[in-house]
Coordinates of C-alpha atoms in Angstrom, one line a residue:
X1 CA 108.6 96.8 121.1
X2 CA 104.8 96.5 120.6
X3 CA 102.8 95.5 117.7
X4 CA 103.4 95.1 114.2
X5 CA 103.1 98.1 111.8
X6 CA 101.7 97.0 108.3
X7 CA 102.0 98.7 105.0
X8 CA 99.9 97.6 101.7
X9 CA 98.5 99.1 98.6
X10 CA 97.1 99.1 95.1
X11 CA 94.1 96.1 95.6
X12 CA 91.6 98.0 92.9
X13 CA 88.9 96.5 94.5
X14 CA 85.7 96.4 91.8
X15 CA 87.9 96.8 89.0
X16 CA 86.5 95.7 85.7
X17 CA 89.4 94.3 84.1
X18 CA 90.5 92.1 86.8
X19 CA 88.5 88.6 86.7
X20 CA 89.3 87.3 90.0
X21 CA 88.1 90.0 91.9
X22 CA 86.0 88.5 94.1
X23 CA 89.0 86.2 94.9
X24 CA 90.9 88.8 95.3
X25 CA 88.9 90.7 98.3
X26 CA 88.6 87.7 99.9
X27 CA 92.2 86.9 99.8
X28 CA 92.8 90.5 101.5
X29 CA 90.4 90.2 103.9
X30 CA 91.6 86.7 105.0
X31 CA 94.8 88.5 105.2
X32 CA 93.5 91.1 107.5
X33 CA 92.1 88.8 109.9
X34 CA 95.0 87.2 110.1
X35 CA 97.4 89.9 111.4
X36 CA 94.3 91.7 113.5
X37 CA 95.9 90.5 116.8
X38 CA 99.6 91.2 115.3
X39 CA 98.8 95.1 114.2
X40 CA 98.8 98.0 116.3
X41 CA 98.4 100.0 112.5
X42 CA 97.9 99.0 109.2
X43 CA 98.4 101.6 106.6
X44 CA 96.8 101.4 103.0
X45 CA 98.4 103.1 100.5
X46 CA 95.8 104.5 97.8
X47 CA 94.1 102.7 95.1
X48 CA 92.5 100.3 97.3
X49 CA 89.6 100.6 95.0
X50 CA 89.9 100.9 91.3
X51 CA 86.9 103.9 91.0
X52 CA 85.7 105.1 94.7
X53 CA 83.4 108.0 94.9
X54 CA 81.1 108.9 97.5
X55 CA 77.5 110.7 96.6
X56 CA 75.6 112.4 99.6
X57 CA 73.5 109.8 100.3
X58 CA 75.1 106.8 97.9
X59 CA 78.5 105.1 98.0
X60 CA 79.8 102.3 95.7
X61 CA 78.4 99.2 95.3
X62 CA 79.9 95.7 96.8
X63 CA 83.4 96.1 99.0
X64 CA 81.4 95.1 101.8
X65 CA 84.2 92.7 103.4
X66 CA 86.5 94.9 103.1
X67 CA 84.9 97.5 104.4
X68 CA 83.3 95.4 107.0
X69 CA 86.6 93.9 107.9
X70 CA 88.3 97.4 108.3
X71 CA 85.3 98.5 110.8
X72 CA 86.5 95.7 112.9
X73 CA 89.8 96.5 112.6
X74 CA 89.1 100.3 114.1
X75 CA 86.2 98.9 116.9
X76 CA 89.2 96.4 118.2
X77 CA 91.5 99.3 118.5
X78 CA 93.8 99.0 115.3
X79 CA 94.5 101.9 113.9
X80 CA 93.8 101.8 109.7
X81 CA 95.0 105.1 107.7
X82 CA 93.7 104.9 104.1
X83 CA 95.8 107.2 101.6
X84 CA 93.4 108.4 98.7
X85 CA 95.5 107.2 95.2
X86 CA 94.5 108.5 91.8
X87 CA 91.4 105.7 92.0
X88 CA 90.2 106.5 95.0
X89 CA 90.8 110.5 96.1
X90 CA 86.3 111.0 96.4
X91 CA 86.3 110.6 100.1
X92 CA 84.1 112.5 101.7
X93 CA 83.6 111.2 104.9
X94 CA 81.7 108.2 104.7
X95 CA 84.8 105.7 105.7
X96 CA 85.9 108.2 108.4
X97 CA 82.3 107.7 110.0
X98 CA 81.1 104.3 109.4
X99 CA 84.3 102.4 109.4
X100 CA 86.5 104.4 111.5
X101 CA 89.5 105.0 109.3
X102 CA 92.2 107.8 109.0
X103 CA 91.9 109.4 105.9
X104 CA 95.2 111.3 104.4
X105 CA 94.9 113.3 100.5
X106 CA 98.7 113.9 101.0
X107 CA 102.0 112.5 101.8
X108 CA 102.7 111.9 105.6
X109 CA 105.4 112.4 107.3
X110 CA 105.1 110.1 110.6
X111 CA 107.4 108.8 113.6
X112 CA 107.1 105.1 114.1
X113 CA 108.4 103.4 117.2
X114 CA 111.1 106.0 116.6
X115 CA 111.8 105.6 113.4
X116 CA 110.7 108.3 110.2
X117 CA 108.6 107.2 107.5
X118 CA 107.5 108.9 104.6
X119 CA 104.4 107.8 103.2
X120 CA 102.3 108.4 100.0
X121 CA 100.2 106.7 97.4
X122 CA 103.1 108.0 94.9
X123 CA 101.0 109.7 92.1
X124 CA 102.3 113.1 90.7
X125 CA 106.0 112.7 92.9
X126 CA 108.6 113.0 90.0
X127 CA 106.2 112.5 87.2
X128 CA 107.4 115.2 84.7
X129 CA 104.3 113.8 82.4
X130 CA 102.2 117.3 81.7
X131 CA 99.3 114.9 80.6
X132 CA 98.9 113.4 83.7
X133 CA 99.3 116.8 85.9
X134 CA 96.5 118.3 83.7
X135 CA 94.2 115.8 84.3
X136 CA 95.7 114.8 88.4
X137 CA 94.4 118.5 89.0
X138 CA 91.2 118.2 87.4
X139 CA 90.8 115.0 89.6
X140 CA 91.5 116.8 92.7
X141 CA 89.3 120.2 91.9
X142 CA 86.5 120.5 93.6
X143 CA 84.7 122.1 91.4
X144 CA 84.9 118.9 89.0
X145 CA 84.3 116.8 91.9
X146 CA 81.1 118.7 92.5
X147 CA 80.4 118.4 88.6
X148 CA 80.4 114.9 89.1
X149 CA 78.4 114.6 92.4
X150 CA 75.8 116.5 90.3
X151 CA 75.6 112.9 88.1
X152 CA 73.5 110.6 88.8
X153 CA 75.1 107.2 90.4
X154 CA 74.6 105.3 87.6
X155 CA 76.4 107.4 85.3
X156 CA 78.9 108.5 87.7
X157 CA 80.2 105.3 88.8
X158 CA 80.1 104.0 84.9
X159 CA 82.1 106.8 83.9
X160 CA 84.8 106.3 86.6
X161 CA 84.6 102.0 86.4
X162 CA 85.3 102.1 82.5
X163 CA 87.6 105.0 82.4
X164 CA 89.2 102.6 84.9
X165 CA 89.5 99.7 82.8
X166 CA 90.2 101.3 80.1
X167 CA 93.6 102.8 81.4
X168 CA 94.6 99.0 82.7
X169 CA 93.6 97.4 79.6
X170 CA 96.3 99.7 77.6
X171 CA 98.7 97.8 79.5
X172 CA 100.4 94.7 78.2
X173 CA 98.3 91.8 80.4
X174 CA 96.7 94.6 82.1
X175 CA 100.2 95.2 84.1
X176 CA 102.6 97.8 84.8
X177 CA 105.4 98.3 83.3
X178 CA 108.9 96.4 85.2
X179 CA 111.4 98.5 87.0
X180 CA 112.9 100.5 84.9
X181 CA 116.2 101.3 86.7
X182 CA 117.1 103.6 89.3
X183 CA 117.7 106.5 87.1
X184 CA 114.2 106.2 85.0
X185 CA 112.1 105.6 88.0
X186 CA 110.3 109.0 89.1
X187 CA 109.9 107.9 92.6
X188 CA 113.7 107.0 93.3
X189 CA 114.5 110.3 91.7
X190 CA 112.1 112.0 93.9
X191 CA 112.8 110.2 97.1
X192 CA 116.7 111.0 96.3
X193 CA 116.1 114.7 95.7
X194 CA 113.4 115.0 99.2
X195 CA 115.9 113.3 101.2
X196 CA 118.4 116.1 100.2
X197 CA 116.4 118.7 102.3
X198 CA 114.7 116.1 104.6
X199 CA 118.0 114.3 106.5
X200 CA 115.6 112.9 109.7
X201 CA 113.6 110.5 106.9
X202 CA 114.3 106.7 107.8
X203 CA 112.2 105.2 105.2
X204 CA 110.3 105.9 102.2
X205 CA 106.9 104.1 101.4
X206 CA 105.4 104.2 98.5
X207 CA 102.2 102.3 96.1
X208 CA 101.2 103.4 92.9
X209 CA 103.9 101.1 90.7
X210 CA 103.2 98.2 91.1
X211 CA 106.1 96.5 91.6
X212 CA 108.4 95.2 94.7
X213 CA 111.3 97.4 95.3
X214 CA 113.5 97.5 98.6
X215 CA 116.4 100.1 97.3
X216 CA 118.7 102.2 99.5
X217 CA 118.2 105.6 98.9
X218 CA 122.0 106.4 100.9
X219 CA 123.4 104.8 103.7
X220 CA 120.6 105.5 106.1
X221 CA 117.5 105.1 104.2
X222 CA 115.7 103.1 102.6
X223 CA 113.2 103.0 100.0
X224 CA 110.5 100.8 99.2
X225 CA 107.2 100.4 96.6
X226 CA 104.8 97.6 98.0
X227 CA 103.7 95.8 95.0
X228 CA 99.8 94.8 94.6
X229 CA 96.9 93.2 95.6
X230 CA 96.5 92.2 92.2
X231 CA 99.1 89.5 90.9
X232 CA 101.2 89.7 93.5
X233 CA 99.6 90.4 97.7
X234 CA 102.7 91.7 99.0
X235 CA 102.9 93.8 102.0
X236 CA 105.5 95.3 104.7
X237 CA 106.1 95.3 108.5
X238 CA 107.5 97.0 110.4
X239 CA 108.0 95.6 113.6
X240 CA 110.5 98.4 115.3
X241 CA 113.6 97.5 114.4
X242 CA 113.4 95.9 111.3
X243 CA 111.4 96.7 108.1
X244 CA 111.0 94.1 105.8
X245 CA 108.8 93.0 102.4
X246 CA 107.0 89.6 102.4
X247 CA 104.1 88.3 100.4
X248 CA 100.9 86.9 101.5
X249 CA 100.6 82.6 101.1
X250 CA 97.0 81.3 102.1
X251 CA 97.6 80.3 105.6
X252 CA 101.3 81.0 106.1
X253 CA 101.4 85.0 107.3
X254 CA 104.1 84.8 109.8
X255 CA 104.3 88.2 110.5

């Protein structure tokens, strides 16, 4: 087989309720340049930034080893496909052109080294909360992403930042809740009910969560949510035969 395949999510770089942020990029970035020789693809999988939206002319403030890491990543050949979560959908070109990424605003369905993987940031699959559809399609209307293109920077990235923190800070520590069991958790129910009229689907690969699950859909397929970049740096690979979680050490990726 070739090189590894790497799947990761949910970092919410620039977030404003997270105090070690600055930690925090660094830590991915090391990560990065560690498995830059390892990779033939790393996918990212939505909310790699906790408020992203790109102006004509302007785009956020600071990311800039990420984003300077991913470049390198592209110009040595890896390929890096960035999913747009529910932080981070106001792509409009900018990381396709400067740092060479694949940008996807739906799930993907993808061969790997022969293998099918089903990929998506996870937001809106299974989610019967109206709330959240209501405002998931004002997100993704482009009228109201024109509305707030109109906004000046200042105000635009305020408004998204502290709407931001506001929804983390609801959370008990600023976390998500813990698994809730098979038959509560919206994505197994969904990747249950697609796998009904999608038999070819190997894997299932989802963010969004936050929290480490490896759960067997049926007796061919399996089903996993990748954690954070947050608390807890976990990642998978997949290196053609075997897919498999692990969790980032300082100095100890093996894989």
């Amino acid at each position: 087989m070739g090189k590894n395949v790497y799947f990761l999510s949910d970092a919410h770089l620039g977030s404003r309720a997270i105090p070690h942020g600055r930690m925090q990029e660094r830590r991915l970035v090391r990560f990065l340049d560690n498995i830059k020789d390892k990779a033939s693809a790393i996918y990212l999988l939505g909310d790699m930034f906790d408020f992203w939206n790109e102006y004509r002319h302007v785009v956020p403030k600071g990311h800039t080893r990420f984003l300077g890491k991913l470049s390198e990543l592209t110009d040595n050949g890896v390929e890096v496909h960035f999913f747009a979560g529910n932080h981070d959908l106001w792509t409009y070109g900018y990381l396709e052109e400067e740092c060479g990424v694949i940008v996807h605003k739906a799930p993907v369905t993808t061969e790997i080294y022969g293998k099918v993987f089903f990929l998506a940031h996870g937001d809106g699959l299974g989610d019967p909360d109206r709330k959240y559809k209501i405002l998931r399609k004002v997100f993704h209307s482009r009228v109201c992403q024109r509305l707030l293109n109109f906004m000046h920077p200042w105000w635009g990235m305020a408004l998204g930042l502290n709407w931001a923190k506001h929804s983390r800070l609801k959370r008990a520590d600023g976390k998500e809740a813990p698994f809730m069991g098979e038959d509560k958790e919206y994505l197994v129910k969904f990747a249950r009910a697609y796998k009904q009229s999608h038999r070819d689907i190997d894997f299932f690969l989802f963010g969004h969560r936050h929290i480490e699950l490896d759960l067997a859909i049926d007796k061919t397929t399996r089903m996993l949510i990748l954690g954070d970049w947050i608390w807890q740096f976990t990642y998978a690979v997949f290196d053609g035969e075997h897919l498999f979680m692990s969790e980032y050490a300082e100095g100890e990726t093996k894989f």
